[in-house]
Amino acid sequence: MRLHYLSIVLILFISVMLYSCIEEPTISEVKRPYSSLRLGNFSRNVETLNIEITNADGTVIKKTVNKNQMTTHFDIASGTRAFVVKNGNGDVLIQKNISVSSYEEITLLFSGTSKPGDDFYNTFGEIAYSEGDVYVYNGPKADTTAWLHYFDFISEMEEDGVLAKNFIARCVDKSTGKFVDADEEFSFNIIQSLATSPGEKRLLLLNLLNPGSTDPKYDTLGKHDINVEGGKRHYLFITGSPIANPLELVKSVESPLPVRSK
């Protein structure tokens, strides 16, 4: 009886050994870093952009963006990616590699005047704005605060032989006219961000007429009302004709993206 018991134990032991030798180890799949990307068309004179992004595996992401609009966020494998940007006629405006940082929320905007073959007047190009890591909450932490993001797409541009005026942005309380935030100075493709309080505001785009004077005088280039919402991010794109009066402002109010894992 004891011999029979030992035989069973020995058979079980050998079976376990053989199974462990035959079974291949399970290796967890390596996650490829990703980024959350969106695209925007704030060009001076291109109504439609057709954008193709080639991934490392050869697959192609295609997006169409109309003037003064943005796509929603979409995931893309991080790394250097080949971008081809065409207008509505199929003319190639940009063909280059653009680096996409790992685990970042990125807004990639196309701006400037497209004039292929004219190196002096062709200012069309891209500007990348990193909004933070995907695994971090990127936004105001309470309803008592809001974020403003100013984008200047017109300074230093020329139209009909007239150079755009440099300007500042002044945010005032709509009802009282009192200053809410410090003035923001701009130059082409520069982004300014700040935290502010919610409420009805008025954004004044001003050109200083007498620099250096102790009694500054301004020319109002634009006046736009903004309902600033607590807990939201407010994107303010100063775009359009650089000599328009008033200057054009495109507004987008958004909630921060949900926090994600790596």
XYZ file of C-alpha atoms in Angstrom:
262
model
C 0.000 0.000 0.000
C 2.820 2.358 0.896
C 4.552 1.496 -2.382
C 1.362 2.269 -4.314
C 1.057 5.661 -2.566
C 4.668 6.539 -3.362
C 4.105 5.589 -7.001
C 1.184 8.012 -7.269
C 3.180 10.838 -5.687
C 6.094 10.156 -8.039
C 3.807 10.201 -11.106
C 2.274 13.532 -10.026
C 5.711 15.047 -9.421
C 6.965 13.986 -12.850
C 3.787 15.345 -14.489
C 4.270 18.759 -12.894
C 7.916 18.858 -13.939
C 7.119 17.933 -17.533
C 4.289 20.531 -17.744
C 6.530 23.285 -16.427
C 9.176 22.400 -18.986
C 6.739 22.340 -21.911
C 4.680 25.474 -21.132
C 6.137 28.676 -22.601
C 6.421 31.614 -20.237
C 3.768 34.306 -20.669
C 5.277 37.727 -21.433
C 3.108 40.782 -21.004
C 2.755 42.862 -24.132
C 4.928 45.987 -24.056
C 2.755 49.079 -24.201
C 3.784 51.625 -26.812
C 3.825 55.186 -25.442
C 0.962 57.268 -26.781
C -0.006 60.930 -26.935
C -3.332 62.750 -27.127
C -3.198 65.065 -30.128
C -5.533 67.515 -31.800
C -5.051 69.723 -34.847
C -6.188 73.272 -35.591
C -6.356 75.455 -38.699
C -5.790 79.132 -37.930
C -4.065 80.003 -41.173
C -4.577 83.373 -42.787
C -5.755 82.173 -46.190
C -6.250 78.388 -46.287
C -9.905 77.440 -45.913
C -9.316 73.674 -45.594
C -6.333 71.637 -44.468
C -6.060 67.942 -45.286
C -3.508 66.388 -42.944
C -1.946 62.933 -43.159
C 0.146 61.484 -40.325
C 2.111 58.295 -40.936
C 2.624 56.036 -37.933
C 5.695 53.867 -37.365
C 3.787 50.793 -38.577
C 2.890 52.499 -41.857
C -0.745 53.191 -41.033
C -1.974 56.673 -41.918
C -4.189 58.974 -39.859
C -6.172 61.419 -42.018
C -7.801 64.579 -40.684
C -9.567 67.487 -42.383
C -9.672 70.818 -40.545
C -11.565 73.885 -41.731
C -10.388 77.418 -41.056
C -10.647 78.606 -37.435
C -11.555 75.129 -36.209
C -9.901 72.270 -34.327
C -10.313 68.511 -34.361
C -11.175 66.578 -31.238
C -8.308 64.864 -29.420
C -7.205 61.516 -30.795
C -4.548 59.027 -29.701
C -1.342 58.663 -31.667
C 1.780 56.582 -31.041
C 4.465 58.864 -29.625
C 7.683 59.595 -31.463
C 8.722 61.319 -34.670
C 5.861 61.181 -37.173
C 5.738 62.121 -40.845
C 3.214 64.898 -41.512
C 1.899 65.952 -44.910
C -0.335 69.023 -44.927
C -2.255 69.950 -48.087
C -4.778 72.613 -48.987
C -8.152 71.886 -50.545
C -6.605 71.758 -54.023
C -4.132 69.077 -53.002
C -1.091 71.386 -52.959
C 1.494 70.308 -50.389
C 2.061 73.093 -47.852
C 4.138 71.165 -45.317
C 5.939 67.837 -45.581
C 8.148 67.151 -42.604
C 8.730 65.031 -39.521
C 7.233 66.396 -36.311
C 8.100 65.065 -32.860
C 5.175 63.977 -30.683
C 6.200 63.713 -27.017
C 5.168 60.667 -24.997
C 2.087 60.785 -22.773
C 1.336 64.438 -23.492
C -1.812 66.330 -24.390
C -0.749 68.326 -27.438
C -2.508 70.946 -29.543
C -0.799 71.319 -32.928
C -1.922 74.464 -34.734
C -1.210 75.646 -38.270
C -1.059 79.391 -38.793
C 0.368 82.144 -40.964
C -0.027 83.057 -44.617
C 0.439 80.355 -47.228
C 2.252 81.638 -50.297
C 4.298 78.753 -51.762
C 7.400 79.831 -53.648
C 7.589 83.196 -51.892
C 10.020 82.878 -49.000
C 9.363 86.448 -47.873
C 5.578 86.362 -47.569
C 5.087 82.658 -46.874
C 4.764 82.434 -43.079
C 2.660 79.266 -42.991
C 3.847 76.797 -40.367
C 2.961 74.881 -37.237
C 3.103 75.621 -33.542
C 2.841 72.909 -30.873
C 1.274 73.667 -27.513
C 1.785 71.100 -24.756
C -1.103 71.123 -22.299
C 0.408 68.674 -19.813
C 0.725 64.938 -19.257
C -2.241 62.637 -19.906
C -1.893 61.086 -16.437
C -2.194 64.453 -14.656
C -5.264 66.670 -14.279
C -4.573 69.677 -16.490
C -7.049 72.337 -15.521
C -8.344 74.641 -12.788
C -8.804 72.698 -9.568
C -11.966 74.510 -8.487
C -14.983 76.249 -9.972
C -13.655 79.487 -8.495
C -10.819 79.602 -11.034
C -10.599 79.523 -14.824
C -7.711 79.417 -17.272
C -7.299 81.742 -20.254
C -5.022 80.830 -23.158
C -4.277 83.594 -25.670
C -2.949 82.713 -29.131
C -1.628 85.479 -31.397
C -1.738 84.577 -35.090
C -1.640 88.048 -36.661
C 1.198 90.178 -35.219
C 4.048 91.014 -37.597
C 1.917 90.007 -40.590
C 1.419 92.249 -43.600
C -1.649 92.808 -45.730
C -2.062 95.206 -48.684
C 1.313 96.715 -47.852
C 0.255 97.499 -44.289
C 2.055 95.839 -41.378
C -0.104 94.639 -38.493
C 0.027 96.705 -35.338
C 1.462 95.190 -32.208
C -1.120 94.970 -29.458
C -1.778 94.022 -25.882
C -4.756 92.175 -24.420
C -6.468 93.754 -21.438
C -9.176 91.862 -19.565
C -11.666 94.023 -17.648
C -14.859 93.421 -15.706
C -17.716 93.858 -18.177
C -19.965 95.802 -15.806
C -17.429 98.033 -14.043
C -14.637 98.305 -16.620
C -12.066 97.693 -13.892
C -8.892 95.728 -14.573
C -9.220 92.008 -13.911
C -5.829 90.724 -15.038
C -2.479 92.204 -15.980
C -1.994 93.237 -19.604
C -0.607 90.541 -21.893
C 1.856 91.542 -24.622
C 1.960 89.611 -27.869
C 4.050 88.707 -30.852
C 3.389 86.291 -33.718
C 2.704 82.668 -32.696
C 3.224 83.460 -29.025
C 0.907 81.823 -26.476
C 0.101 83.449 -23.147
C -1.724 81.603 -20.365
C -3.065 82.817 -17.045
C -5.492 81.949 -14.259
C -8.424 84.252 -13.588
C -11.734 84.411 -11.752
C -15.048 83.446 -13.408
C -17.531 86.071 -14.558
C -18.520 88.323 -17.429
C -15.352 89.874 -18.843
C -14.473 92.135 -21.741
C -11.287 91.570 -23.696
C -9.742 94.724 -25.141
C -7.065 94.451 -27.843
C -5.098 97.674 -27.636
C -2.282 99.301 -29.578
C -0.103 101.671 -27.556
C 0.118 104.979 -29.454
C 2.774 106.734 -27.354
C 5.347 104.221 -26.045
C 7.362 105.460 -23.077
C 4.839 108.099 -22.068
C 3.693 108.407 -18.457
C 0.205 109.047 -19.852
C -0.274 106.095 -22.244
C -2.862 106.419 -25.001
C -4.306 103.465 -26.844
C -6.070 102.675 -30.069
C -8.722 99.979 -29.556
C -8.235 97.278 -32.213
C -10.847 94.905 -30.853
C -13.450 94.569 -28.120
C -14.897 91.145 -27.282
C -17.167 89.964 -24.455
C -16.285 86.683 -22.754
C -18.272 84.611 -20.275
C -15.487 83.084 -18.194
C -16.659 79.793 -16.663
C -15.108 78.358 -13.504
C -13.250 75.070 -13.849
C -12.900 75.500 -17.629
C -10.088 76.267 -20.059
C -10.781 79.182 -22.406
C -8.897 79.295 -25.707
C -8.819 82.757 -27.280
C -7.433 82.784 -30.822
C -6.647 86.233 -32.227
C -6.727 85.580 -35.932
C -8.016 86.732 -39.328
C -6.944 89.866 -41.135
C -4.083 91.639 -39.335
C -5.471 95.048 -40.319
C -9.138 94.343 -39.568
C -10.963 96.584 -37.138
C -12.073 95.004 -34.923
C -9.548 92.208 -34.809
C -11.164 88.782 -35.007
C -11.356 86.574 -31.929
C -12.250 82.864 -32.056
C -13.288 81.452 -28.673
C -13.421 77.870 -27.431
C -14.465 76.885 -23.888
C -13.518 73.355 -22.833
C -13.444 71.084 -19.818
C -10.046 69.529 -18.985
C -9.539 66.039 -20.388
C -10.031 63.085 -18.010
C -6.910 61.721 -16.333
C -5.623 58.550 -18.017
C -3.038 55.919 -17.182
C 0.259 55.363 -18.937
